[in-house]
């Protein structure tokens, strides 16, 4: 029996226009009405994750920043796992050496050097899901967050790191140069206190080794008295693997890479065709 469902966002519950479809929403509501806990498990920060969920009318808890944060449906912080402060300069040095652009996630804010880089990040995520990005919608979404103060552009990260280095949850690196990304990944993997994953071919997601989706889902399930055998997870990318290998039922999106599909117990349709909703409907049908 499934008692908890953890769902990724980009390439999974979100359509290419970054909305949650009616069928996905109705399936989640049906799961909740049948006593099943549903939680978002995303690489996004809370401010990025909350908007699409709020706009759909859903009431969900959140595992954010690949597991660095767990928040309740009201956004209240339940647990936090920051990168060790001494590792921050090591990370940024490696990224600078390999000319990787990066962003810093602190509390509910994202600090960036370039707004255009942030827009490119979401375009890359859409392309990684083998879809045509809705560029105008993405640009508007990013500009809205800049206006609301959730995304802040800084000229240099040095002062920010000096002042708030102990508060950094995630470093998100992006590059169109795959060779540079691979070299940076290899160097970062030599640092023992880090987890290195990605939500697309053009990025690196760097968190504390204890901040992974799988660890956070397990922690959340335990807080609800739920065994991982009774957990279903749905995702499409490499930053979902840590929860896929722990869950009793792991569902890959139809737009997921072959390696992700191979790691899962079943495959649903793409995020363009209500893959999340169909997967939830199937499990409800079996259980009811």
CSV table of C-alpha atoms in Angstrom, one decimal:
chain,number,residue,atom,x,y,z
A,1,UNK,CA,0.0,0.0,0.0
A,2,UNK,CA,1.2,3.5,-0.9
A,3,UNK,CA,0.8,6.0,2.0
A,4,UNK,CA,3.2,8.8,0.7
A,5,UNK,CA,3.9,10.1,-2.8
A,6,UNK,CA,6.9,12.4,-3.4
A,7,UNK,CA,6.8,14.3,-6.7
A,8,UNK,CA,9.6,16.2,-8.6
A,9,UNK,CA,8.7,19.4,-10.3
A,10,UNK,CA,10.6,20.4,-13.5
A,11,UNK,CA,10.0,17.7,-16.2
A,12,UNK,CA,7.6,15.9,-13.9
A,13,UNK,CA,4.6,17.6,-12.4
A,14,UNK,CA,5.1,20.8,-14.3
A,15,UNK,CA,4.1,21.1,-17.9
A,16,UNK,CA,6.5,22.8,-20.3
A,17,UNK,CA,4.8,26.1,-19.5
A,18,UNK,CA,5.6,25.6,-15.8
A,19,UNK,CA,2.0,25.0,-14.8
A,20,UNK,CA,0.3,22.0,-13.1
A,21,UNK,CA,-2.3,20.4,-15.3
A,22,UNK,CA,-5.9,19.8,-14.3
A,23,UNK,CA,-5.5,16.0,-14.4
A,24,UNK,CA,-2.3,16.1,-12.3
A,25,UNK,CA,-4.1,18.3,-9.8
A,26,UNK,CA,-7.2,16.1,-9.6
A,27,UNK,CA,-5.2,13.0,-9.1
A,28,UNK,CA,-3.3,14.6,-6.2
A,29,UNK,CA,-6.5,15.7,-4.6
A,30,UNK,CA,-7.9,12.2,-5.0
A,31,UNK,CA,-4.8,10.7,-3.4
A,32,UNK,CA,-5.1,13.2,-0.5
A,33,UNK,CA,-8.9,12.4,0.0
A,34,UNK,CA,-7.9,8.7,0.3
A,35,UNK,CA,-5.5,9.5,3.1
A,36,UNK,CA,-2.3,9.5,1.0
A,37,UNK,CA,0.4,12.1,1.9
A,38,UNK,CA,1.7,14.0,-1.1
A,39,UNK,CA,4.9,16.1,-0.9
A,40,UNK,CA,6.9,18.0,-3.6
A,41,UNK,CA,10.5,17.0,-3.9
A,42,UNK,CA,12.4,19.5,-6.0
A,43,UNK,CA,15.8,21.0,-6.7
A,44,UNK,CA,14.0,24.4,-6.7
A,45,UNK,CA,14.1,26.7,-3.7
A,46,UNK,CA,10.9,27.3,-1.8
A,47,UNK,CA,10.1,30.6,-3.5
A,48,UNK,CA,10.4,28.9,-6.9
A,49,UNK,CA,8.4,25.8,-5.9
A,50,UNK,CA,5.6,27.5,-4.0
A,51,UNK,CA,4.3,29.7,-6.9
A,52,UNK,CA,3.1,26.9,-9.3
A,53,UNK,CA,1.7,24.8,-6.5
A,54,UNK,CA,-0.2,27.8,-5.0
A,55,UNK,CA,-1.5,28.8,-8.4
A,56,UNK,CA,-2.9,25.3,-9.0
A,57,UNK,CA,-4.8,25.5,-5.7
A,58,UNK,CA,-3.0,22.5,-4.1
A,59,UNK,CA,-2.0,22.3,-0.5
A,60,UNK,CA,1.3,20.4,-0.2
A,61,UNK,CA,4.5,20.2,1.9
A,62,UNK,CA,7.9,20.7,0.3
A,63,UNK,CA,11.2,19.1,0.1
A,64,UNK,CA,13.3,21.8,-1.6
A,65,UNK,CA,16.9,22.3,-2.8
A,66,UNK,CA,17.4,18.6,-3.4
A,67,UNK,CA,16.6,17.9,0.3
A,68,UNK,CA,18.4,20.7,1.9
A,69,UNK,CA,15.1,22.0,3.2
A,70,UNK,CA,11.8,20.5,4.4
A,71,UNK,CA,8.9,22.9,4.7
A,72,UNK,CA,5.3,22.4,5.6
A,73,UNK,CA,2.4,23.6,3.4
A,74,UNK,CA,2.6,27.1,5.0
A,75,UNK,CA,6.2,27.4,4.1
A,76,UNK,CA,7.4,27.0,7.7
A,77,UNK,CA,10.9,25.5,7.9
A,78,UNK,CA,10.9,22.0,9.4
A,79,UNK,CA,14.6,21.1,8.8
A,80,UNK,CA,17.6,22.6,7.1
A,81,UNK,CA,21.0,21.2,6.0
A,82,UNK,CA,23.5,23.8,4.8
A,83,UNK,CA,26.8,23.3,2.9
A,84,UNK,CA,29.7,23.3,5.4
A,85,UNK,CA,31.1,26.9,5.3
A,86,UNK,CA,34.7,25.8,4.6
A,87,UNK,CA,33.6,24.0,1.5
A,88,UNK,CA,32.0,27.0,-0.2
A,89,UNK,CA,35.2,28.6,-1.4
A,90,UNK,CA,36.5,25.2,-2.6
A,91,UNK,CA,33.3,24.8,-4.6
A,92,UNK,CA,33.4,28.3,-6.1
A,93,UNK,CA,37.1,28.0,-6.9
A,94,UNK,CA,36.5,24.8,-8.9
A,95,UNK,CA,33.6,26.4,-10.8
A,96,UNK,CA,35.6,29.5,-11.5
A,97,UNK,CA,38.5,27.5,-12.8
A,98,UNK,CA,36.3,25.7,-15.3
A,99,UNK,CA,34.3,28.8,-16.2
A,100,UNK,CA,31.0,27.5,-14.8
A,101,UNK,CA,28.4,30.2,-14.1
A,102,UNK,CA,26.7,29.6,-10.7
A,103,UNK,CA,24.0,30.8,-8.3
A,104,UNK,CA,23.8,30.7,-4.5
A,105,UNK,CA,20.7,29.6,-2.6
A,106,UNK,CA,20.3,31.2,0.8
A,107,UNK,CA,17.1,30.9,2.8
A,108,UNK,CA,14.2,31.5,0.3
A,109,UNK,CA,16.4,33.7,-2.0
A,110,UNK,CA,18.5,33.1,-5.1
A,111,UNK,CA,21.6,35.2,-5.6
A,112,UNK,CA,22.7,35.5,-9.3
A,113,UNK,CA,25.3,37.4,-11.3
A,114,UNK,CA,23.0,37.6,-14.4
A,115,UNK,CA,19.2,37.5,-14.9
A,116,UNK,CA,19.8,36.1,-18.4
A,117,UNK,CA,21.7,33.2,-16.8
A,118,UNK,CA,18.7,32.4,-14.6
A,119,UNK,CA,16.4,32.5,-17.7
A,120,UNK,CA,18.8,30.2,-19.5
A,121,UNK,CA,18.7,27.8,-16.5
A,122,UNK,CA,15.0,27.2,-17.0
A,123,UNK,CA,15.4,27.0,-20.7
A,124,UNK,CA,18.0,24.2,-20.2
A,125,UNK,CA,15.7,22.3,-17.8
A,126,UNK,CA,13.0,22.3,-20.5
A,127,UNK,CA,15.4,21.2,-23.2
A,128,UNK,CA,16.8,18.5,-20.9
A,129,UNK,CA,13.2,17.1,-20.8
A,130,UNK,CA,13.3,17.0,-24.6
A,131,UNK,CA,10.7,19.7,-24.9
A,132,UNK,CA,10.5,23.1,-26.6
A,133,UNK,CA,10.8,25.8,-23.8
A,134,UNK,CA,8.1,28.4,-23.6
A,135,UNK,CA,10.7,31.2,-23.5
A,136,UNK,CA,8.3,34.2,-23.0
A,137,UNK,CA,6.5,32.4,-20.1
A,138,UNK,CA,9.9,31.5,-18.5
A,139,UNK,CA,11.2,35.1,-18.9
A,140,UNK,CA,8.1,36.5,-17.3
A,141,UNK,CA,8.3,34.1,-14.4
A,142,UNK,CA,11.9,35.0,-13.7
A,143,UNK,CA,11.2,38.7,-14.0
A,144,UNK,CA,8.2,38.4,-11.6
A,145,UNK,CA,10.5,36.8,-9.0
A,146,UNK,CA,13.1,39.5,-9.5
A,147,UNK,CA,10.4,42.1,-8.9
A,148,UNK,CA,9.2,40.2,-5.8
A,149,UNK,CA,12.7,40.1,-4.4
A,150,UNK,CA,13.1,36.4,-4.5
A,151,UNK,CA,15.9,36.6,-7.1
A,152,UNK,CA,18.7,39.1,-6.4
A,153,UNK,CA,21.4,40.1,-8.7
A,154,UNK,CA,24.8,40.9,-7.2
A,155,UNK,CA,28.0,42.0,-8.9
A,156,UNK,CA,30.2,39.7,-6.9
A,157,UNK,CA,29.6,36.8,-4.6
A,158,UNK,CA,32.7,37.5,-2.4
A,159,UNK,CA,31.1,39.8,0.1
A,160,UNK,CA,27.9,37.6,0.2
A,161,UNK,CA,30.0,34.5,1.0
A,162,UNK,CA,32.0,36.4,3.6
A,163,UNK,CA,28.8,37.5,5.4
A,164,UNK,CA,26.5,34.5,4.9
A,165,UNK,CA,28.8,31.6,3.9
A,166,UNK,CA,27.3,29.4,6.7
A,167,UNK,CA,23.8,29.9,5.4
A,168,UNK,CA,24.2,28.5,1.8
A,169,UNK,CA,22.0,25.6,1.0
A,170,UNK,CA,22.9,24.9,-2.6
A,171,UNK,CA,25.3,26.1,-5.4
A,172,UNK,CA,23.8,25.6,-8.8
A,173,UNK,CA,26.3,25.7,-11.7
A,174,UNK,CA,25.4,26.0,-15.4
A,175,UNK,CA,27.4,25.8,-18.6
A,176,UNK,CA,26.8,25.0,-22.3
A,177,UNK,CA,30.3,23.5,-22.3
A,178,UNK,CA,29.8,19.8,-21.4
A,179,UNK,CA,33.6,19.1,-21.1
A,180,UNK,CA,34.0,21.9,-18.6
A,181,UNK,CA,31.0,20.6,-16.6
A,182,UNK,CA,32.5,17.1,-16.6
A,183,UNK,CA,35.9,18.4,-15.3
A,184,UNK,CA,34.2,20.5,-12.6
A,185,UNK,CA,32.1,17.5,-11.6
A,186,UNK,CA,35.1,15.3,-11.3
A,187,UNK,CA,36.9,17.9,-9.1
A,188,UNK,CA,33.9,18.4,-6.9
A,189,UNK,CA,33.4,14.7,-6.3
A,190,UNK,CA,36.8,14.7,-4.6
A,191,UNK,CA,35.4,16.8,-1.8
A,192,UNK,CA,33.9,14.3,0.7
A,193,UNK,CA,31.2,16.4,2.3
A,194,UNK,CA,29.3,17.1,-0.9
A,195,UNK,CA,26.5,15.6,-3.0
A,196,UNK,CA,26.8,16.4,-6.7
A,197,UNK,CA,23.8,15.8,-8.9
A,198,UNK,CA,22.0,17.4,-11.9
A,199,UNK,CA,18.6,18.2,-13.1
A,200,UNK,CA,19.7,18.4,-16.7
A,201,UNK,CA,22.7,17.9,-19.0
A,202,UNK,CA,23.9,21.5,-18.6
A,203,UNK,CA,24.0,21.9,-14.9
A,204,UNK,CA,25.5,20.8,-11.6
A,205,UNK,CA,23.6,20.9,-8.3
A,206,UNK,CA,25.9,21.0,-5.3
A,207,UNK,CA,24.6,20.4,-1.7
A,208,UNK,CA,25.7,19.0,1.6
A,209,UNK,CA,26.1,15.2,1.3
A,210,UNK,CA,23.2,14.9,3.8
A,211,UNK,CA,21.0,17.1,1.6
A,212,UNK,CA,19.7,14.7,-1.0
A,213,UNK,CA,16.1,14.0,-2.0
A,214,UNK,CA,16.2,10.4,-0.9
A,215,UNK,CA,17.4,11.3,2.6
A,216,UNK,CA,14.8,14.0,2.9
A,217,UNK,CA,11.9,11.8,1.7
A,218,UNK,CA,13.0,9.1,4.2
A,219,UNK,CA,13.1,11.7,7.0
A,220,UNK,CA,9.7,13.1,6.0
A,221,UNK,CA,8.2,9.6,5.8
A,222,UNK,CA,9.6,8.7,9.2
A,223,UNK,CA,8.0,11.8,10.7
A,224,UNK,CA,4.6,10.6,9.4
A,225,UNK,CA,5.2,7.0,10.6
A,226,UNK,CA,5.5,5.7,7.1
A,227,UNK,CA,7.9,3.0,5.9
A,228,UNK,CA,9.8,3.6,2.7
A,229,UNK,CA,8.2,0.4,1.4
A,230,UNK,CA,4.9,2.4,1.3
A,231,UNK,CA,6.4,5.4,-0.5
A,232,UNK,CA,6.0,6.1,-4.3
A,233,UNK,CA,8.3,8.7,-5.9
A,234,UNK,CA,7.9,10.2,-9.4
A,235,UNK,CA,10.8,11.9,-11.2
A,236,UNK,CA,12.7,12.4,-14.4
A,237,UNK,CA,16.3,13.3,-13.6
A,238,UNK,CA,19.5,12.4,-11.9
A,239,UNK,CA,18.8,14.4,-8.8
A,240,UNK,CA,15.8,12.1,-8.3
A,241,UNK,CA,17.9,8.9,-8.1
A,242,UNK,CA,18.6,9.1,-4.4
A,243,UNK,CA,14.8,8.8,-3.7
A,244,UNK,CA,14.1,6.3,-6.5
A,245,UNK,CA,16.5,3.8,-5.0
A,246,UNK,CA,15.0,4.1,-1.5
A,247,UNK,CA,11.3,4.0,-2.3
A,248,UNK,CA,9.1,1.0,-2.5
A,249,UNK,CA,7.7,2.2,-5.9
A,250,UNK,CA,9.7,4.4,-8.2
A,251,UNK,CA,8.1,5.9,-11.3
A,252,UNK,CA,10.1,7.5,-14.2
A,253,UNK,CA,8.6,10.0,-16.5
A,254,UNK,CA,8.3,9.1,-20.1
A,255,UNK,CA,10.7,12.1,-20.8
A,256,UNK,CA,13.4,10.8,-18.4
A,257,UNK,CA,16.8,9.6,-19.7
A,258,UNK,CA,17.2,5.8,-20.2
A,259,UNK,CA,19.4,5.5,-17.0
A,260,UNK,CA,16.6,7.0,-14.9
A,261,UNK,CA,14.0,4.7,-16.4
A,262,UNK,CA,16.2,1.7,-15.8
A,263,UNK,CA,16.4,2.6,-12.1
A,264,UNK,CA,12.6,2.6,-11.7
A,265,UNK,CA,10.0,0.0,-11.2
A,266,UNK,CA,7.7,1.5,-13.7
A,267,UNK,CA,7.4,4.3,-16.4
A,268,UNK,CA,4.6,6.7,-17.0
A,269,UNK,CA,3.9,9.1,-19.8
A,270,UNK,CA,5.7,12.5,-20.3
A,271,UNK,CA,5.0,15.7,-18.3
A,272,UNK,CA,3.3,17.0,-21.5
A,273,UNK,CA,0.8,14.2,-21.2
A,274,UNK,CA,-0.1,14.1,-17.5
A,275,UNK,CA,2.4,11.5,-16.5
A,276,UNK,CA,2.1,12.3,-12.8
A,277,UNK,CA,-1.7,12.1,-12.9
A,278,UNK,CA,-1.8,8.8,-14.7
A,279,UNK,CA,0.7,7.3,-12.3
A,280,UNK,CA,-1.3,8.3,-9.3
A,281,UNK,CA,-4.6,7.2,-10.9
A,282,UNK,CA,-3.0,3.8,-11.5
A,283,UNK,CA,-2.0,3.3,-7.9
A,284,UNK,CA,-5.3,4.5,-6.6
A,285,UNK,CA,-7.1,2.0,-8.9
A,286,UNK,CA,-5.0,-0.8,-7.5
A,287,UNK,CA,-5.5,0.2,-3.8
A,288,UNK,CA,-9.2,1.0,-4.0
